[in-house]
Amino acid sequence: MVTGLEILLVVLVLAALLGASTIVETVRPFIVNTAVGLLVLFLAQAVFGLSVAVTPIAIVIVALGGVPGAILVIMLALFGVAFVP
């Protein structure tokens, strides 16, 4: 026999799963942008020998801007404006 408490728990778990799914779908583009941008920064350092300080602000710029954000951070470091180690 199913009680009201069990039905409530099932509804709450389903609501939590739906909420978690929505959050993951919302955050996924930022994770991909961050990974690709950090890969661009790593390749700039490893292949071209550029030195860029990876700070929390640089990571936020790369996460929001993706590859153009990474290029912006590299250019700012190259010209000595910001993110210089």
Short mmCIF file of N, CA, C and O in Angstrom, two decimals:
data_model
loop_
_atom_site.label_atom_id
_atom_site.label_comp_id
_atom_site.label_asym_id
_atom_site.label_seq_id
_atom_site.Cartn_x
_atom_site.Cartn_y
_atom_site.Cartn_z
N MET A 1 0.83 -1.17 0.00
CA MET A 1 0.00 0.00 0.00
C MET A 1 0.88 1.24 0.00
O MET A 1 1.84 1.35 0.75
N VAL A 2 0.58 2.17 -0.87
CA VAL A 2 1.36 3.39 -1.02
C VAL A 2 0.75 4.46 -0.14
O VAL A 2 -0.45 4.71 -0.16
N THR A 3 1.65 5.10 0.62
CA THR A 3 1.18 6.17 1.51
C THR A 3 1.37 7.52 0.84
O THR A 3 2.07 7.66 -0.17
N GLY A 4 0.77 8.52 1.43
CA GLY A 4 0.90 9.88 0.92
C GLY A 4 2.33 10.39 1.00
O GLY A 4 2.78 11.14 0.14
N LEU A 5 3.06 9.97 2.04
CA LEU A 5 4.46 10.39 2.20
C LEU A 5 5.32 9.84 1.08
O LEU A 5 6.18 10.56 0.55
N GLU A 6 5.10 8.60 0.69
CA GLU A 6 5.88 8.01 -0.40
C GLU A 6 5.60 8.72 -1.72
O GLU A 6 6.51 8.97 -2.51
N ILE A 7 4.37 9.05 -1.97
CA ILE A 7 4.02 9.78 -3.20
C ILE A 7 4.67 11.16 -3.19
O ILE A 7 5.22 11.62 -4.20
N LEU A 8 4.65 11.82 -2.05
CA LEU A 8 5.29 13.13 -1.92
C LEU A 8 6.79 13.03 -2.17
O LEU A 8 7.37 13.87 -2.88
N LEU A 9 7.44 12.01 -1.63
CA LEU A 9 8.88 11.82 -1.84
C LEU A 9 9.19 11.57 -3.32
O LEU A 9 10.18 12.09 -3.85
N VAL A 10 8.38 10.78 -3.99
CA VAL A 10 8.60 10.51 -5.41
C VAL A 10 8.45 11.80 -6.22
O VAL A 10 9.26 12.10 -7.11
N VAL A 11 7.45 12.59 -5.89
CA VAL A 11 7.25 13.87 -6.60
C VAL A 11 8.43 14.80 -6.34
O VAL A 11 8.92 15.46 -7.26
N LEU A 12 8.92 14.87 -5.12
CA LEU A 12 10.07 15.72 -4.79
C LEU A 12 11.33 15.27 -5.51
O LEU A 12 12.10 16.09 -6.01
N VAL A 13 11.56 13.96 -5.59
CA VAL A 13 12.74 13.44 -6.29
C VAL A 13 12.64 13.76 -7.79
O VAL A 13 13.63 14.16 -8.41
N LEU A 14 11.48 13.59 -8.38
CA LEU A 14 11.30 13.93 -9.80
C LEU A 14 11.51 15.42 -10.05
O LEU A 14 12.11 15.81 -11.05
N ALA A 15 11.02 16.24 -9.15
CA ALA A 15 11.22 17.69 -9.29
C ALA A 15 12.70 18.04 -9.17
O ALA A 15 13.21 18.90 -9.91
N ALA A 16 13.41 17.38 -8.25
CA ALA A 16 14.84 17.62 -8.09
C ALA A 16 15.61 17.19 -9.34
O ALA A 16 16.54 17.88 -9.78
N LEU A 17 15.24 16.06 -9.92
CA LEU A 17 15.89 15.61 -11.15
C LEU A 17 15.64 16.56 -12.31
O LEU A 17 16.55 16.85 -13.10
N LEU A 18 14.43 17.05 -12.41
CA LEU A 18 14.11 18.01 -13.46
C LEU A 18 14.91 19.30 -13.27
O LEU A 18 15.44 19.87 -14.23
N GLY A 19 14.99 19.76 -12.04
CA GLY A 19 15.78 20.96 -11.75
C GLY A 19 17.25 20.77 -12.04
O GLY A 19 17.91 21.63 -12.61
N ALA A 20 17.80 19.61 -11.66
CA ALA A 20 19.21 19.34 -11.93
C ALA A 20 19.47 19.26 -13.42
O ALA A 20 20.50 19.75 -13.91
N SER A 21 18.56 18.66 -14.16
CA SER A 21 18.70 18.57 -15.62
C SER A 21 18.70 19.96 -16.25
O SER A 21 19.50 20.24 -17.14
N THR A 22 17.84 20.82 -15.77
CA THR A 22 17.78 22.18 -16.29
C THR A 22 19.06 22.94 -15.99
O THR A 22 19.58 23.66 -16.85
N ILE A 23 19.59 22.77 -14.81
CA ILE A 23 20.84 23.44 -14.43
C ILE A 23 21.99 22.95 -15.28
O ILE A 23 22.81 23.75 -15.77
N VAL A 24 22.08 21.66 -15.50
CA VAL A 24 23.16 21.10 -16.33
C VAL A 24 23.06 21.62 -17.76
O VAL A 24 24.08 21.97 -18.36
N GLU A 25 21.86 21.67 -18.31
CA GLU A 25 21.68 22.17 -19.67
C GLU A 25 22.05 23.65 -19.77
O GLU A 25 22.53 24.11 -20.80
N THR A 26 21.83 24.40 -18.71
CA THR A 26 22.15 25.82 -18.71
C THR A 26 23.65 26.05 -18.59
O THR A 26 24.21 26.94 -19.24
N VAL A 27 24.33 25.24 -17.80
CA VAL A 27 25.74 25.44 -17.51
C VAL A 27 26.65 24.83 -18.57
O VAL A 27 27.79 25.25 -18.73
N ARG A 28 26.16 23.86 -19.33
CA ARG A 28 26.99 23.15 -20.30
C ARG A 28 27.71 24.07 -21.29
O ARG A 28 28.92 23.88 -21.53
N PRO A 29 27.09 25.07 -21.89
CA PRO A 29 27.84 25.93 -22.83
C PRO A 29 29.01 26.66 -22.16
O PRO A 29 30.06 26.83 -22.78
N PHE A 30 28.84 27.06 -20.90
CA PHE A 30 29.93 27.73 -20.20
C PHE A 30 31.09 26.77 -19.95
O PHE A 30 32.25 27.16 -20.03
N ILE A 31 30.77 25.52 -19.66
CA ILE A 31 31.82 24.53 -19.43
C ILE A 31 32.58 24.27 -20.73
O ILE A 31 33.81 24.20 -20.74
N VAL A 32 31.86 24.15 -21.83
CA VAL A 32 32.51 23.93 -23.13
C VAL A 32 33.35 25.15 -23.51
O VAL A 32 34.50 25.00 -23.95
N ASN A 33 32.80 26.36 -23.34
CA ASN A 33 33.57 27.57 -23.63
C ASN A 33 34.83 27.65 -22.79
O ASN A 33 35.90 28.02 -23.30
N THR A 34 34.72 27.31 -21.52
CA THR A 34 35.88 27.36 -20.64
C THR A 34 36.93 26.36 -21.08
O THR A 34 38.12 26.68 -21.15
N ALA A 35 36.52 25.14 -21.40
CA ALA A 35 37.47 24.11 -21.81
C ALA A 35 38.18 24.49 -23.10
O ALA A 35 39.41 24.38 -23.21
N VAL A 36 37.42 24.95 -24.10
CA VAL A 36 38.03 25.32 -25.37
C VAL A 36 38.92 26.54 -25.21
O VAL A 36 40.04 26.60 -25.74
N GLY A 37 38.48 27.52 -24.46
CA GLY A 37 39.30 28.72 -24.22
C GLY A 37 40.58 28.41 -23.47
O GLY A 37 41.65 28.92 -23.81
N LEU A 38 40.49 27.56 -22.45
CA LEU A 38 41.71 27.18 -21.72
C LEU A 38 42.64 26.35 -22.61
O LEU A 38 43.86 26.45 -22.48
N LEU A 39 42.08 25.56 -23.51
CA LEU A 39 42.90 24.83 -24.47
C LEU A 39 43.64 25.81 -25.38
O LEU A 39 44.83 25.62 -25.66
N VAL A 40 42.95 26.86 -25.81
CA VAL A 40 43.59 27.89 -26.64
C VAL A 40 44.71 28.57 -25.85
O VAL A 40 45.81 28.79 -26.37
N LEU A 41 44.46 28.90 -24.58
CA LEU A 41 45.51 29.51 -23.75
C LEU A 41 46.69 28.57 -23.57
O LEU A 41 47.85 28.98 -23.65
N PHE A 42 46.40 27.29 -23.33
CA PHE A 42 47.48 26.30 -23.18
C PHE A 42 48.30 26.18 -24.46
O PHE A 42 49.53 26.14 -24.42
N LEU A 43 47.62 26.11 -25.61
CA LEU A 43 48.34 26.00 -26.87
C LEU A 43 49.15 27.26 -27.15
O LEU A 43 50.24 27.18 -27.71
N ALA A 44 48.64 28.42 -26.77
CA ALA A 44 49.39 29.66 -26.95
C ALA A 44 50.67 29.64 -26.12
O ALA A 44 51.71 30.12 -26.57
N GLN A 45 50.58 29.05 -24.94
CA GLN A 45 51.77 28.97 -24.09
C GLN A 45 52.72 27.87 -24.56
O GLN A 45 53.93 28.06 -24.59
N ALA A 46 52.18 26.71 -24.92
CA ALA A 46 53.02 25.57 -25.27
C ALA A 46 53.61 25.69 -26.67
O ALA A 46 54.80 25.43 -26.87
N VAL A 47 52.80 26.10 -27.63
CA VAL A 47 53.25 26.11 -29.02
C VAL A 47 53.97 27.40 -29.37
O VAL A 47 55.06 27.38 -29.95
N PHE A 48 53.39 28.52 -28.99
CA PHE A 48 53.95 29.81 -29.38
C PHE A 48 54.84 30.44 -28.32
O PHE A 48 55.42 31.49 -28.55
N GLY A 49 54.92 29.85 -27.15
CA GLY A 49 55.78 30.36 -26.09
C GLY A 49 55.31 31.64 -25.43
O GLY A 49 56.09 32.33 -24.80
N LEU A 50 54.03 31.96 -25.57
CA LEU A 50 53.49 33.15 -24.92
C LEU A 50 53.25 32.85 -23.45
O LEU A 50 52.85 31.75 -23.08
N SER A 51 53.47 33.82 -22.60
CA SER A 51 53.22 33.62 -21.18
C SER A 51 52.00 34.46 -20.78
O SER A 51 51.99 35.67 -20.89
N VAL A 52 50.97 33.74 -20.34
CA VAL A 52 49.72 34.37 -19.93
C VAL A 52 49.40 33.88 -18.53
O VAL A 52 49.39 32.68 -18.27
N ALA A 53 49.14 34.81 -17.61
CA ALA A 53 48.77 34.45 -16.25
C ALA A 53 47.30 34.04 -16.25
O ALA A 53 46.43 34.81 -16.63
N VAL A 54 47.04 32.80 -15.83
CA VAL A 54 45.66 32.31 -15.76
C VAL A 54 45.13 32.63 -14.37
O VAL A 54 45.42 31.95 -13.40
N THR A 55 44.36 33.70 -14.28
CA THR A 55 43.79 34.15 -13.03
C THR A 55 42.28 33.88 -13.06
O THR A 55 41.73 33.57 -14.11
N PRO A 56 41.61 34.00 -11.92
CA PRO A 56 40.15 33.82 -11.93
C PRO A 56 39.43 34.78 -12.88
O PRO A 56 38.46 34.40 -13.53
N ILE A 57 39.92 36.00 -13.01
CA ILE A 57 39.30 36.96 -13.92
C ILE A 57 39.50 36.51 -15.37
O ILE A 57 38.57 36.60 -16.18
N ALA A 58 40.68 36.00 -15.69
CA ALA A 58 40.93 35.50 -17.04
C ALA A 58 40.04 34.31 -17.34
O ALA A 58 39.51 34.18 -18.46
N ILE A 59 39.82 33.44 -16.37
CA ILE A 59 38.96 32.28 -16.58
C ILE A 59 37.52 32.72 -16.80
O ILE A 59 36.82 32.15 -17.64
N VAL A 60 37.06 33.73 -16.08
CA VAL A 60 35.70 34.24 -16.29
C VAL A 60 35.56 34.84 -17.68
O VAL A 60 34.56 34.60 -18.37
N ILE A 61 36.56 35.58 -18.13
CA ILE A 61 36.52 36.16 -19.47
C ILE A 61 36.49 35.06 -20.52
O ILE A 61 35.72 35.11 -21.48
N VAL A 62 37.31 34.04 -20.32
CA VAL A 62 37.35 32.92 -21.27
C VAL A 62 36.04 32.13 -21.22
O VAL A 62 35.53 31.69 -22.25
N ALA A 63 35.48 31.94 -20.03
CA ALA A 63 34.23 31.17 -19.90
C ALA A 63 33.08 31.89 -20.58
O ALA A 63 32.25 31.26 -21.23
N LEU A 64 33.01 33.18 -20.46
CA LEU A 64 31.91 33.93 -21.07
C LEU A 64 32.15 34.19 -22.56
O LEU A 64 31.20 34.21 -23.34
N GLY A 65 33.42 34.35 -22.95
CA GLY A 65 33.71 34.71 -24.33
C GLY A 65 34.16 33.57 -25.21
O GLY A 65 34.19 33.72 -26.43
N GLY A 66 34.56 32.45 -24.62
CA GLY A 66 35.03 31.33 -25.43
C GLY A 66 36.35 31.65 -26.09
O GLY A 66 37.25 32.24 -25.48
N VAL A 67 36.47 31.27 -27.36
CA VAL A 67 37.71 31.51 -28.10
C VAL A 67 37.99 33.01 -28.26
O VAL A 67 39.13 33.44 -28.06
N PRO A 68 36.99 33.85 -28.59
CA PRO A 68 37.30 35.29 -28.65
C PRO A 68 37.76 35.84 -27.30
O PRO A 68 38.64 36.72 -27.25
N GLY A 69 37.22 35.33 -26.20
CA GLY A 69 37.68 35.74 -24.88
C GLY A 69 39.12 35.33 -24.64
O GLY A 69 39.91 36.08 -24.06
N ALA A 70 39.47 34.12 -25.08
CA ALA A 70 40.85 33.66 -24.94
C ALA A 70 41.80 34.52 -25.77
O ALA A 70 42.90 34.87 -25.31
N ILE A 71 41.37 34.87 -26.97
CA ILE A 71 42.21 35.73 -27.81
C ILE A 71 42.36 37.10 -27.17
O ILE A 71 43.46 37.69 -27.20
N LEU A 72 41.29 37.61 -26.57
CA LEU A 72 41.37 38.90 -25.87
C LEU A 72 42.37 38.83 -24.72
O LEU A 72 43.21 39.72 -24.56
N VAL A 73 42.31 37.77 -23.93
CA VAL A 73 43.25 37.61 -22.80
C VAL A 73 44.68 37.51 -23.32
O VAL A 73 45.60 38.11 -22.76
N ILE A 74 44.89 36.78 -24.40
CA ILE A 74 46.23 36.64 -24.97
C ILE A 74 46.74 37.98 -25.48
O ILE A 74 47.91 38.34 -25.24
N MET A 75 45.87 38.73 -26.15
CA MET A 75 46.29 40.04 -26.67
C MET A 75 46.61 41.01 -25.53
O MET A 75 47.59 41.76 -25.61
N LEU A 76 45.80 40.99 -24.47
CA LEU A 76 46.08 41.86 -23.34
C LEU A 76 47.40 41.49 -22.68
O LEU A 76 48.17 42.37 -22.25
N ALA A 77 47.69 40.20 -22.59
CA ALA A 77 48.97 39.77 -22.02
C ALA A 77 50.13 40.11 -22.95
O ALA A 77 51.21 40.49 -22.50
N LEU A 78 49.90 39.96 -24.24
CA LEU A 78 50.95 40.23 -25.22
C LEU A 78 51.36 41.70 -25.21
O LEU A 78 52.54 42.02 -25.32
N PHE A 79 50.38 42.58 -25.06
CA PHE A 79 50.67 44.02 -25.03
C PHE A 79 51.02 44.54 -23.65
O PHE A 79 51.26 45.73 -23.46
N GLY A 80 51.00 43.64 -22.64
CA GLY A 80 51.39 44.03 -21.29
C GLY A 80 50.34 44.82 -20.54
O GLY A 80 50.65 45.48 -19.55
N VAL A 81 49.10 44.77 -20.98
CA VAL A 81 48.03 45.52 -20.33
C VAL A 81 47.55 44.77 -19.08
O VAL A 81 47.37 45.37 -18.02
N ALA A 82 47.32 43.46 -19.21
CA ALA A 82 46.82 42.66 -18.10
C ALA A 82 47.26 41.22 -18.31
O ALA A 82 47.70 40.84 -19.38
N PHE A 83 47.11 40.42 -17.27
CA PHE A 83 47.39 38.99 -17.28
C PHE A 83 48.85 38.68 -17.63
O PHE A 83 49.15 37.68 -18.23
N VAL A 84 49.73 39.57 -17.21
CA VAL A 84 51.16 39.35 -17.42
C VAL A 84 51.70 38.63 -16.18
O VAL A 84 51.52 39.10 -15.06
N PRO A 85 52.37 37.49 -16.40
CA PRO A 85 52.90 36.76 -15.22
C PRO A 85 54.06 37.48 -14.57
O PRO A 85 54.72 38.28 -15.12
#
